[in-house]
Short mmCIF file of C-alpha atoms in Angstrom, two decimals:
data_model
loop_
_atom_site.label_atom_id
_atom_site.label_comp_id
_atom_site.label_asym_id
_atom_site.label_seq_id
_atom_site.Cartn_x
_atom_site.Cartn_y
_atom_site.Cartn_z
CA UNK X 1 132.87 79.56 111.19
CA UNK X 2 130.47 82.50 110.39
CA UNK X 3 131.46 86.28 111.58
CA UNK X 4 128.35 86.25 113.50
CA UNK X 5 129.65 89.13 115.58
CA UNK X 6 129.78 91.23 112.31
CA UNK X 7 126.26 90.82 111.26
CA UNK X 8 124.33 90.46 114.65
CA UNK X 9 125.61 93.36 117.25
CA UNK X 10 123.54 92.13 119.99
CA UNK X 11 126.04 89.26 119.74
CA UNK X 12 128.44 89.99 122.58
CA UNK X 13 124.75 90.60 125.15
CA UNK X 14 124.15 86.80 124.43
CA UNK X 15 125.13 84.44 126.99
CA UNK X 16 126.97 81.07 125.83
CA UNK X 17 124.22 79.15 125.45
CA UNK X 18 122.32 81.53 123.57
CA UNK X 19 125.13 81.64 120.92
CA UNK X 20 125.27 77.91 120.52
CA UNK X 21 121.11 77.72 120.33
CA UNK X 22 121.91 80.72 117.12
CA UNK X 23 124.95 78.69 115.80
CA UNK X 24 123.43 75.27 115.57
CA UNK X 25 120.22 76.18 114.47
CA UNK X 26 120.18 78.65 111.88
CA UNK X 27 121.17 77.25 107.88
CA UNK X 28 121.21 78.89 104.88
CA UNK X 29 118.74 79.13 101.76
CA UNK X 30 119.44 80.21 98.11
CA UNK X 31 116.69 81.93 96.06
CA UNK X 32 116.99 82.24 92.43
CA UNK X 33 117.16 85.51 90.55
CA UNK X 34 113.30 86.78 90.23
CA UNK X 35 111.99 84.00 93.24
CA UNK X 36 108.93 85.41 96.16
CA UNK X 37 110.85 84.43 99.26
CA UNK X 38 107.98 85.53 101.30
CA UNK X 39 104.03 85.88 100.92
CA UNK X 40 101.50 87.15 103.13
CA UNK X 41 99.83 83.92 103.84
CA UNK X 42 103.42 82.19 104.84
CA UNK X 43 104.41 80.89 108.23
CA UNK X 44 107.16 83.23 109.35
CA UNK X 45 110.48 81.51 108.57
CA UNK X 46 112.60 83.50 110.52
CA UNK X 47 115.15 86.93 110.69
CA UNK X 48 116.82 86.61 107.78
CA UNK X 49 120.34 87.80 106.84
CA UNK X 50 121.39 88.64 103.13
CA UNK X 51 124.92 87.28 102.85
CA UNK X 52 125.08 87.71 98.82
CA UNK X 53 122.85 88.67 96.25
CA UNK X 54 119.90 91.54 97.06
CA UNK X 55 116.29 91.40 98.18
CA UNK X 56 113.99 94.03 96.91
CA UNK X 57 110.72 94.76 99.13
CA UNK X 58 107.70 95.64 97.83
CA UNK X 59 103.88 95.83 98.00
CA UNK X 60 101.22 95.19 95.54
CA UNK X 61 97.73 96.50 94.57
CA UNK X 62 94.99 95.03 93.59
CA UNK X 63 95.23 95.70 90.01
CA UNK X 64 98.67 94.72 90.60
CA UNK X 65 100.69 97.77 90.83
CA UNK X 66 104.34 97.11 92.67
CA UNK X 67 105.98 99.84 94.70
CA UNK X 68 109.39 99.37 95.70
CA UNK X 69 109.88 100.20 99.25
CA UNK X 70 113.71 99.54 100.05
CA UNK X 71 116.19 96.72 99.29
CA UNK X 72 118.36 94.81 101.40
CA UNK X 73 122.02 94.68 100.49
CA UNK X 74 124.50 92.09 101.69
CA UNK X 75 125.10 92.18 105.43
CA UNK X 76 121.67 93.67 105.72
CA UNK X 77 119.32 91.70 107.69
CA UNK X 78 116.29 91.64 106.42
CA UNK X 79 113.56 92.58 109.08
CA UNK X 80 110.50 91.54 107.64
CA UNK X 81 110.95 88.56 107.19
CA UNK X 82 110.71 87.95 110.81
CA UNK X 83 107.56 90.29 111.09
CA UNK X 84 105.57 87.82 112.77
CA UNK X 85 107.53 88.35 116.04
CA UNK X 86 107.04 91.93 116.37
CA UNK X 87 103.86 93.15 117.42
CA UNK X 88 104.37 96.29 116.45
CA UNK X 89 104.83 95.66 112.46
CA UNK X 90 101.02 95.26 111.34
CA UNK X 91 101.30 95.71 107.58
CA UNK X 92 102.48 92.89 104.88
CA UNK X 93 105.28 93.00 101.83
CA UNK X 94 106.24 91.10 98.99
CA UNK X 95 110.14 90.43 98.98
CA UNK X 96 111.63 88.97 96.16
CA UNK X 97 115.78 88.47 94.99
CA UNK X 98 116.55 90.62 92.65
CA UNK X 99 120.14 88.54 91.93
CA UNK X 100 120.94 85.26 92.81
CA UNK X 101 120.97 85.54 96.69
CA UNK X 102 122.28 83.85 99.62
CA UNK X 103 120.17 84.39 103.01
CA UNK X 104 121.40 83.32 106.48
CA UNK X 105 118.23 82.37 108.25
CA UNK X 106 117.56 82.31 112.14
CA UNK X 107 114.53 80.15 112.57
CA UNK X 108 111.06 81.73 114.15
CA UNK X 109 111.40 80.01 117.42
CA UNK X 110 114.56 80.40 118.04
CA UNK X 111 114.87 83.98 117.69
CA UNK X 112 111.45 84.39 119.63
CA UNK X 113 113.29 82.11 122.66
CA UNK X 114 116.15 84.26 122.87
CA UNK X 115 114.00 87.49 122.11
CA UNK X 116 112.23 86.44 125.56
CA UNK X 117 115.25 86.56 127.55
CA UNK X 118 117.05 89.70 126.33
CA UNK X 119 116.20 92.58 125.22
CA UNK X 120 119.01 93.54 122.95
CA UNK X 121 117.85 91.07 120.04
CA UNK X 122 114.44 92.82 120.11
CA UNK X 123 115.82 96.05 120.33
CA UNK X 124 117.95 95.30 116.89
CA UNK X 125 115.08 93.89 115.16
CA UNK X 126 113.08 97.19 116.41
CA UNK X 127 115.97 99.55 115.50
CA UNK X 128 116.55 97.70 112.18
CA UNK X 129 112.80 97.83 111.50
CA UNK X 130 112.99 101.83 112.20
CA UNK X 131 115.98 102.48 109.45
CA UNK X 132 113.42 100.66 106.95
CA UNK X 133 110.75 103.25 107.92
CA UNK X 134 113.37 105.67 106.83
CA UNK X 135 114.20 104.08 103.55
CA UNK X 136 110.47 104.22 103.04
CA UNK X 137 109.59 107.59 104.29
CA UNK X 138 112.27 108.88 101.53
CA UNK X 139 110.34 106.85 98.97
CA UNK X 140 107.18 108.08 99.64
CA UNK X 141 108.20 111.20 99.91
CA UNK X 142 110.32 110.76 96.28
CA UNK X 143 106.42 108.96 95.06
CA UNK X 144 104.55 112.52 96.46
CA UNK X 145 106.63 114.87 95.83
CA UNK X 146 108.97 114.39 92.70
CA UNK X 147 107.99 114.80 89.12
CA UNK X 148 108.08 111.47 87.43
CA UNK X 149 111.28 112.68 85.19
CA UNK X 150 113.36 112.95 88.57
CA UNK X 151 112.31 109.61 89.51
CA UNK X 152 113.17 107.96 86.53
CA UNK X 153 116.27 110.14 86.29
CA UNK X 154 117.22 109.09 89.85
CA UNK X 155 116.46 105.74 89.47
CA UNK X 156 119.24 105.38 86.49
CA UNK X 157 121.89 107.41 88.60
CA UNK X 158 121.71 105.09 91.03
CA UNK X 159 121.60 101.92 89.19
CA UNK X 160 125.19 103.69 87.01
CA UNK X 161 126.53 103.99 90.52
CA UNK X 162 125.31 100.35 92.09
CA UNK X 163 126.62 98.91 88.72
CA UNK X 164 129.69 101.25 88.42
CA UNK X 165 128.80 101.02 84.35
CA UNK X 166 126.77 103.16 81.95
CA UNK X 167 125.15 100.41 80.23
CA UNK X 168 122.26 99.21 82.09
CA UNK X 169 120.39 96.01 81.18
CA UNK X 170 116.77 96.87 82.54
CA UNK X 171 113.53 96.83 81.22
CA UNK X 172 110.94 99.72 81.13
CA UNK X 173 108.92 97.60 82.52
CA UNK X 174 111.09 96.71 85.79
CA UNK X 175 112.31 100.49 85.63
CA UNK X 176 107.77 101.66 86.85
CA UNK X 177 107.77 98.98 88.81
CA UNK X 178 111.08 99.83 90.63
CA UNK X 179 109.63 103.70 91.09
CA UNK X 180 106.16 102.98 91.61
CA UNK X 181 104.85 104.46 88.24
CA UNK X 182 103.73 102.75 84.70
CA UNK X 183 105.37 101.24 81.89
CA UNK X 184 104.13 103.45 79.74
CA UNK X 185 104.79 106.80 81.65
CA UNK X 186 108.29 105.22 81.97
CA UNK X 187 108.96 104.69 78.13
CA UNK X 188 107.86 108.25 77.31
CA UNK X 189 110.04 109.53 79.86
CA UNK X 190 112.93 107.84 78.35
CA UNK X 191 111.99 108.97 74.36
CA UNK X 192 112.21 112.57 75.61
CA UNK X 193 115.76 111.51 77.48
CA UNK X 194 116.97 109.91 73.92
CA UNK X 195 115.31 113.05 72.07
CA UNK X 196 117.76 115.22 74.22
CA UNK X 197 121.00 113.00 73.73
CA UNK X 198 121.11 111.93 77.39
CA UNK X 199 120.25 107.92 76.62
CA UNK X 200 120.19 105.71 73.79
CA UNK X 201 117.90 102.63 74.13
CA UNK X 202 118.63 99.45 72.90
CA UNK X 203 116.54 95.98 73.36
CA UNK X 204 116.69 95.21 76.96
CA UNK X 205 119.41 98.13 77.32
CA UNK X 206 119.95 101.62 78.26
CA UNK X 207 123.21 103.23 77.95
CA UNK X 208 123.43 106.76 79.94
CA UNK X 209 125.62 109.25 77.08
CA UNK X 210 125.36 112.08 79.21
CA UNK X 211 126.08 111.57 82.92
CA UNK X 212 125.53 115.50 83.00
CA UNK X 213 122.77 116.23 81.82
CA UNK X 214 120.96 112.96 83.45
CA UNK X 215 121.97 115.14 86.79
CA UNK X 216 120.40 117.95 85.38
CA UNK X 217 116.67 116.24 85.58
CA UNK X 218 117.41 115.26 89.44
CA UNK N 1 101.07 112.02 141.49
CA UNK N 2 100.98 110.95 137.19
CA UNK N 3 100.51 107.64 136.62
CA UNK N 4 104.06 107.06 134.59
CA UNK N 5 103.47 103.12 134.86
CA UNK N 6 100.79 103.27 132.26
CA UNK N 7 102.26 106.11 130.17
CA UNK N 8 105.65 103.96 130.80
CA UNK N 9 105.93 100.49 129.88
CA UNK N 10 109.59 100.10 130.66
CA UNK N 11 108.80 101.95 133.94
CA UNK N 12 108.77 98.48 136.22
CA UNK N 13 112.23 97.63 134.43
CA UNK N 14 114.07 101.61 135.95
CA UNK N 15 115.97 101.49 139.14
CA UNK N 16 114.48 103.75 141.73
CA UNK N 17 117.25 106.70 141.19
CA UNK N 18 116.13 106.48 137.53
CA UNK N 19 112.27 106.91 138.22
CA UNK N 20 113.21 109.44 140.33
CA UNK N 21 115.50 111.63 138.08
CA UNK N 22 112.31 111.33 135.21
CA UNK N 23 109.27 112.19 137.82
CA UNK N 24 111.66 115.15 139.11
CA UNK N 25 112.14 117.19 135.35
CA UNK N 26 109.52 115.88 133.17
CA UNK N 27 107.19 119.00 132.59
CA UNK N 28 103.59 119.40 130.55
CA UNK N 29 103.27 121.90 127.54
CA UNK N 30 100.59 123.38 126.18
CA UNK N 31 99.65 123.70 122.68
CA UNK N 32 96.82 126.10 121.18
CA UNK N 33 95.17 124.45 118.27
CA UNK N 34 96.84 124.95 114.91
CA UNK N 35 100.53 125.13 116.85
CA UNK N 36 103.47 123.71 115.28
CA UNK N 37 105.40 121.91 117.42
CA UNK N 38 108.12 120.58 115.94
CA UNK N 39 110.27 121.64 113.20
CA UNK N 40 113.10 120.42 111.30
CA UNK N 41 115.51 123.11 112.54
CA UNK N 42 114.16 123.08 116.04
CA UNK N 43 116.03 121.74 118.69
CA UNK N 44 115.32 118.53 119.88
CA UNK N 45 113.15 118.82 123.51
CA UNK N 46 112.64 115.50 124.52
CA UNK N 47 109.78 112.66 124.20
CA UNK N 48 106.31 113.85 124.20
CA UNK N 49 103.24 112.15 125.62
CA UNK N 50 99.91 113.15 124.67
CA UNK N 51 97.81 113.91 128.05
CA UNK N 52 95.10 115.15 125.89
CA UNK N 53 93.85 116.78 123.09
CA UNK N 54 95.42 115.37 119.64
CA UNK N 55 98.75 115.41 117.32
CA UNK N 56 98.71 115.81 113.39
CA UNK N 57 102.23 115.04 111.84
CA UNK N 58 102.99 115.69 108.26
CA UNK N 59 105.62 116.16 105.80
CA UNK N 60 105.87 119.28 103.13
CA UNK N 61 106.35 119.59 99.82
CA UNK N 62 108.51 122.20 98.79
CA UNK N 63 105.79 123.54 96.86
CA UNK N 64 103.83 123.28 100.14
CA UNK N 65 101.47 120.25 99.76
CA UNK N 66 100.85 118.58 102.86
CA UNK N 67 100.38 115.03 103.37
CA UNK N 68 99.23 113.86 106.92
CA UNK N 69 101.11 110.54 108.21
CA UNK N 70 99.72 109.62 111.61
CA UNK N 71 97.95 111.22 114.11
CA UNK N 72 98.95 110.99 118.10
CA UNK N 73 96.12 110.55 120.70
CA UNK N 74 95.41 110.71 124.34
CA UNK N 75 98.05 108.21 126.22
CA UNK N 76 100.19 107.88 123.24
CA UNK N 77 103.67 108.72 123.05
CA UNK N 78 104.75 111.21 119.49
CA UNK N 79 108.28 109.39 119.51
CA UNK N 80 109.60 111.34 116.15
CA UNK N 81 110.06 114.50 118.93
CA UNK N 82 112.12 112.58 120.53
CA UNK N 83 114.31 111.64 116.66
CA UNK N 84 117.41 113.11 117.27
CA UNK N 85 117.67 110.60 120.29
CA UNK N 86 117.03 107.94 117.42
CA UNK N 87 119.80 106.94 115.67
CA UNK N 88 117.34 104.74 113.16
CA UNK N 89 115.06 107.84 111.88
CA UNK N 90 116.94 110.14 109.42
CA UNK N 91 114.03 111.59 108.30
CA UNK N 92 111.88 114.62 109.80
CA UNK N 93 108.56 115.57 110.04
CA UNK N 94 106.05 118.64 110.88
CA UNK N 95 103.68 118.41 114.24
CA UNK N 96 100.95 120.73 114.67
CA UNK N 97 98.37 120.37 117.36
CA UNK N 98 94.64 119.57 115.65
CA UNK N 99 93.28 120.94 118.72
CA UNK N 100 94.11 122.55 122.24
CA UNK N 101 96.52 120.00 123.22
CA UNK N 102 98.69 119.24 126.55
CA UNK N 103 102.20 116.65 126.61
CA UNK N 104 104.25 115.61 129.02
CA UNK N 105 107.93 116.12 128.19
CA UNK N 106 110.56 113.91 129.24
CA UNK N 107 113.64 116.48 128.39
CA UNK N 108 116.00 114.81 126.24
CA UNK N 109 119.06 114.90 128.35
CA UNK N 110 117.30 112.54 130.64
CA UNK N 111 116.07 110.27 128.21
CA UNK N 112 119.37 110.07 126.72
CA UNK N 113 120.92 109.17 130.17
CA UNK N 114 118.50 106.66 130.70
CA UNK N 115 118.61 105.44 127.61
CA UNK N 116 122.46 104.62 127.79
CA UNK N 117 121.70 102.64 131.17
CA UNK N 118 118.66 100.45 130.17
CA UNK N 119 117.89 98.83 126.74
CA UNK N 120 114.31 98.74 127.31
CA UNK N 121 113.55 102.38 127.51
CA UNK N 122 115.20 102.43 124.23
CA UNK N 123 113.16 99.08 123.30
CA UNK N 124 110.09 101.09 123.85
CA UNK N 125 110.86 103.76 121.84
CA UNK N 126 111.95 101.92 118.27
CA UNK N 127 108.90 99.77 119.24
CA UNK N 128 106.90 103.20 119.17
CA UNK N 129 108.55 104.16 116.08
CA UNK N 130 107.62 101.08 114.21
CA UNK N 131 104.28 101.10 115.03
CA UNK N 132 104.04 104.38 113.28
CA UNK N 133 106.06 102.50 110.74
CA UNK N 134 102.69 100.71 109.91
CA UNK N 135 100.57 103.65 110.53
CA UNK N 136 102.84 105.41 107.97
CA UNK N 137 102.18 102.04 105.84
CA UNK N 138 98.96 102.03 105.35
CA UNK N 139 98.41 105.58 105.19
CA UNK N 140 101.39 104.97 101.93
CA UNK N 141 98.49 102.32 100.44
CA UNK N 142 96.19 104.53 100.10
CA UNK N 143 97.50 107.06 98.60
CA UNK N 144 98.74 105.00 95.93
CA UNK N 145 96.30 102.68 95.63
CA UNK N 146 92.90 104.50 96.31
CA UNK N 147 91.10 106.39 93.98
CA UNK N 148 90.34 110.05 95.43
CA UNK N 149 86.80 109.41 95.26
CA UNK N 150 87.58 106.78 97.76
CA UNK N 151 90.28 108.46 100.17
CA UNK N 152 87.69 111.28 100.47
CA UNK N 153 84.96 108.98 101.43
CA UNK N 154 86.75 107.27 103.69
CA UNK N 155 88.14 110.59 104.99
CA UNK N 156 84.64 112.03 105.78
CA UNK N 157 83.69 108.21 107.17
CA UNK N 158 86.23 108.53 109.67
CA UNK N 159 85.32 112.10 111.05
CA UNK N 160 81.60 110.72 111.07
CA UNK N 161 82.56 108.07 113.29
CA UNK N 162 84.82 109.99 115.34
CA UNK N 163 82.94 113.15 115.98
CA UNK N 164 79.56 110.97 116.36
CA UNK N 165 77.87 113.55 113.92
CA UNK N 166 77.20 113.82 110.61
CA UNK N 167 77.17 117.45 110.52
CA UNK N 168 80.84 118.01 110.08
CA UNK N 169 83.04 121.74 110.76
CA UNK N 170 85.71 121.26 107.80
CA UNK N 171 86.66 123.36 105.04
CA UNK N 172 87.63 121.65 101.47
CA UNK N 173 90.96 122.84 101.91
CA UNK N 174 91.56 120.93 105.27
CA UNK N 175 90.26 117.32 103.90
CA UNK N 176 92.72 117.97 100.92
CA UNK N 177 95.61 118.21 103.39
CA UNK N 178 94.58 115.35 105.62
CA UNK N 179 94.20 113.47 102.55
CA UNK N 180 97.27 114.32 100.91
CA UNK N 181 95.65 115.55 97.96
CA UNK N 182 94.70 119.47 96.03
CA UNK N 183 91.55 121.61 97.28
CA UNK N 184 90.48 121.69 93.60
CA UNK N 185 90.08 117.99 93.79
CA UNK N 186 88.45 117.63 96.69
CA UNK N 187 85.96 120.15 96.13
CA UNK N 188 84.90 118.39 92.56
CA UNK N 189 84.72 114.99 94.45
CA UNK N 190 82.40 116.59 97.26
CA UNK N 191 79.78 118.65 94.32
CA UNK N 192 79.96 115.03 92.44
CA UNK N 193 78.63 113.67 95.95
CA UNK N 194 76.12 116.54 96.28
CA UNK N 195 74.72 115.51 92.60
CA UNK N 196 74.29 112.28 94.14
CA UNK N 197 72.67 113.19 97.22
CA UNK N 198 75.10 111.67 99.50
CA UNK N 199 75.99 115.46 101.09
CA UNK N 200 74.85 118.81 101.69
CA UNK N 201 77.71 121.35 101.52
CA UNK N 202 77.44 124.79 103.47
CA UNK N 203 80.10 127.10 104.44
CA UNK N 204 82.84 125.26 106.51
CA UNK N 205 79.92 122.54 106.78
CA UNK N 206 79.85 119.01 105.46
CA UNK N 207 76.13 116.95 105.98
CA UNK N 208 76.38 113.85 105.42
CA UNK N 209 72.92 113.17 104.08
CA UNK N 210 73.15 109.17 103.26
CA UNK N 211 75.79 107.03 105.10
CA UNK N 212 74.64 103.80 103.43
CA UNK N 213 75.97 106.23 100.04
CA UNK N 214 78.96 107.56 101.23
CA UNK N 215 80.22 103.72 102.40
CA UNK N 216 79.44 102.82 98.81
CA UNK N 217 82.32 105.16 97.42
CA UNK N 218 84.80 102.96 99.83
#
């Protein structure tokens, strides 16, 4: 029996036959490490729920440039991927798993059936939608406003404190695409950080030596 | 008598003593041109609905660069004054007037009490909210994906269309805020389109000379 209650709090505004419609229908999908779980030209699948693993969300240039606009954590729904039910979401993402990743997954017309009746699924999907303009109002203001050493500075904080560990296996590569900047801006960024003792790089690896003075570029 | 059931769409779904309560302390404000409206510190006043004129909002660098999100028209609600209601929205934002501008305030004591009685006054404003979200979006594209030469093009396209003139009262300094970007660089995009004969620049004056031109550089 899933906690349903946990991760949906519209739950206890449903009526009893809405909860059985939700608990018979929806199923769960696995992406691999590194799969698209959801492209612009898709049919919408439905509101999905992490339940393990992490999606990252991000869009794409032309010339292919990613920006990473927010990830969604375990117990996170992710409210994109039912964009095609809200009018008011216009724009188009990329999301992809980062880790392996388990997704619980309320189909399209089912959540549009009950959305019709009450108004407490669409306001969650609306208010849930409105904390991810947060997330990305704080990125875009990080991708204005902050020199690219913070970034890349901040970016590695985090990841020590996501990962609890000062080894970090991460490419330079993933680290611009994760911030929104270069490989190559990225690598010089992180010779100067070695040239100052804060990091040493190895193949596929940085190790943080200086949790200090890594907080002293942020 | 104001027409609340257009401003309104949750209107139809208040009880009468509701209506009442909002018709009986909503007030209109009036904004000279060039007014702030709205700042971070400020206490929160309530929702604001644009009767006429025209809101800019923006967020600020520290080092004071400007970078224009959305703009709020005639008939359209500015929902980040209303924020602090707004669980979702942890972030804040500058609102000037672009010209002499009146709103319609819904103080937020009433909202909030209406809020806590009927989910789709609340619906209506995370709806709002979101569909800044993909204002906010694409306005986030283009800054990272368009080439200046581009974003000022498109800027002065805009105004064209808009103001139904090509004779245009803006100062370099202005289009480099709207556009999120430095005077310096604005002014060297505009004397590259002079060189080209797509403009005429006098003082505070933009002339668009060739439209077919300036649509090339989008």
């Amino acid at each position: 029996m899933r906690n349903y209650e946990m991760l949906f709090p519209f739950w206890s505004k449903l009526s009893d036959a809405e909860k059985e419609l939700i608990e018979q229908t929806t199923y769960i999908e696995t992406y691999n490490k590194g799969m698209l779980m959801h492209r612009t030209e898709d049919s919408c699948k439905g509101l999905m729920t992490v339940l393990t693993g992490q999606l990252r969300t991000y869009i794409l240039s032309e010339e292919g440039r990613e920006v990473t606009l927010f990830r969604v954590n375990a117990e996170e729904v992710c409210v994109l991927s039912a964009s095609c039910l809200l009018d008011a979401i216009t724009f188009d993402v990329l999301i992809e798993a980062t880790e392996d990743t388990e997704v619980l997954v309320v189909p399209s017309a089912v959540l549009n059936q009950v959305m019709q009746q009450n108004p407490y699924v669409e306001l969650f999907l609306y208010k849930a939608a409105t904390e991810k303009f947060s997330d990305v109002m704080w990125t875009m203001q990080q991708i204005l406003f902050l020199k690219i050493d913070q970034r890349v500075a901040q970016f590695l904080w985090d990841e020590m404190i996501q990962k609890n560990s000062m080894t970090l296996s991460i490419t330079h590569d993933e680290i611009a695409r994760y911030i929104g900047s270069a490989r190559e801006v990225v690598t010089k960024v992180l010779k100067y950080m070695v040239k100052e003792n804060v990091l040493e790089l190895k193949r596929g690896t940085i190790i943080i030596l200086d949790k200090e003075k890594l907080r002293g570029y942020m």
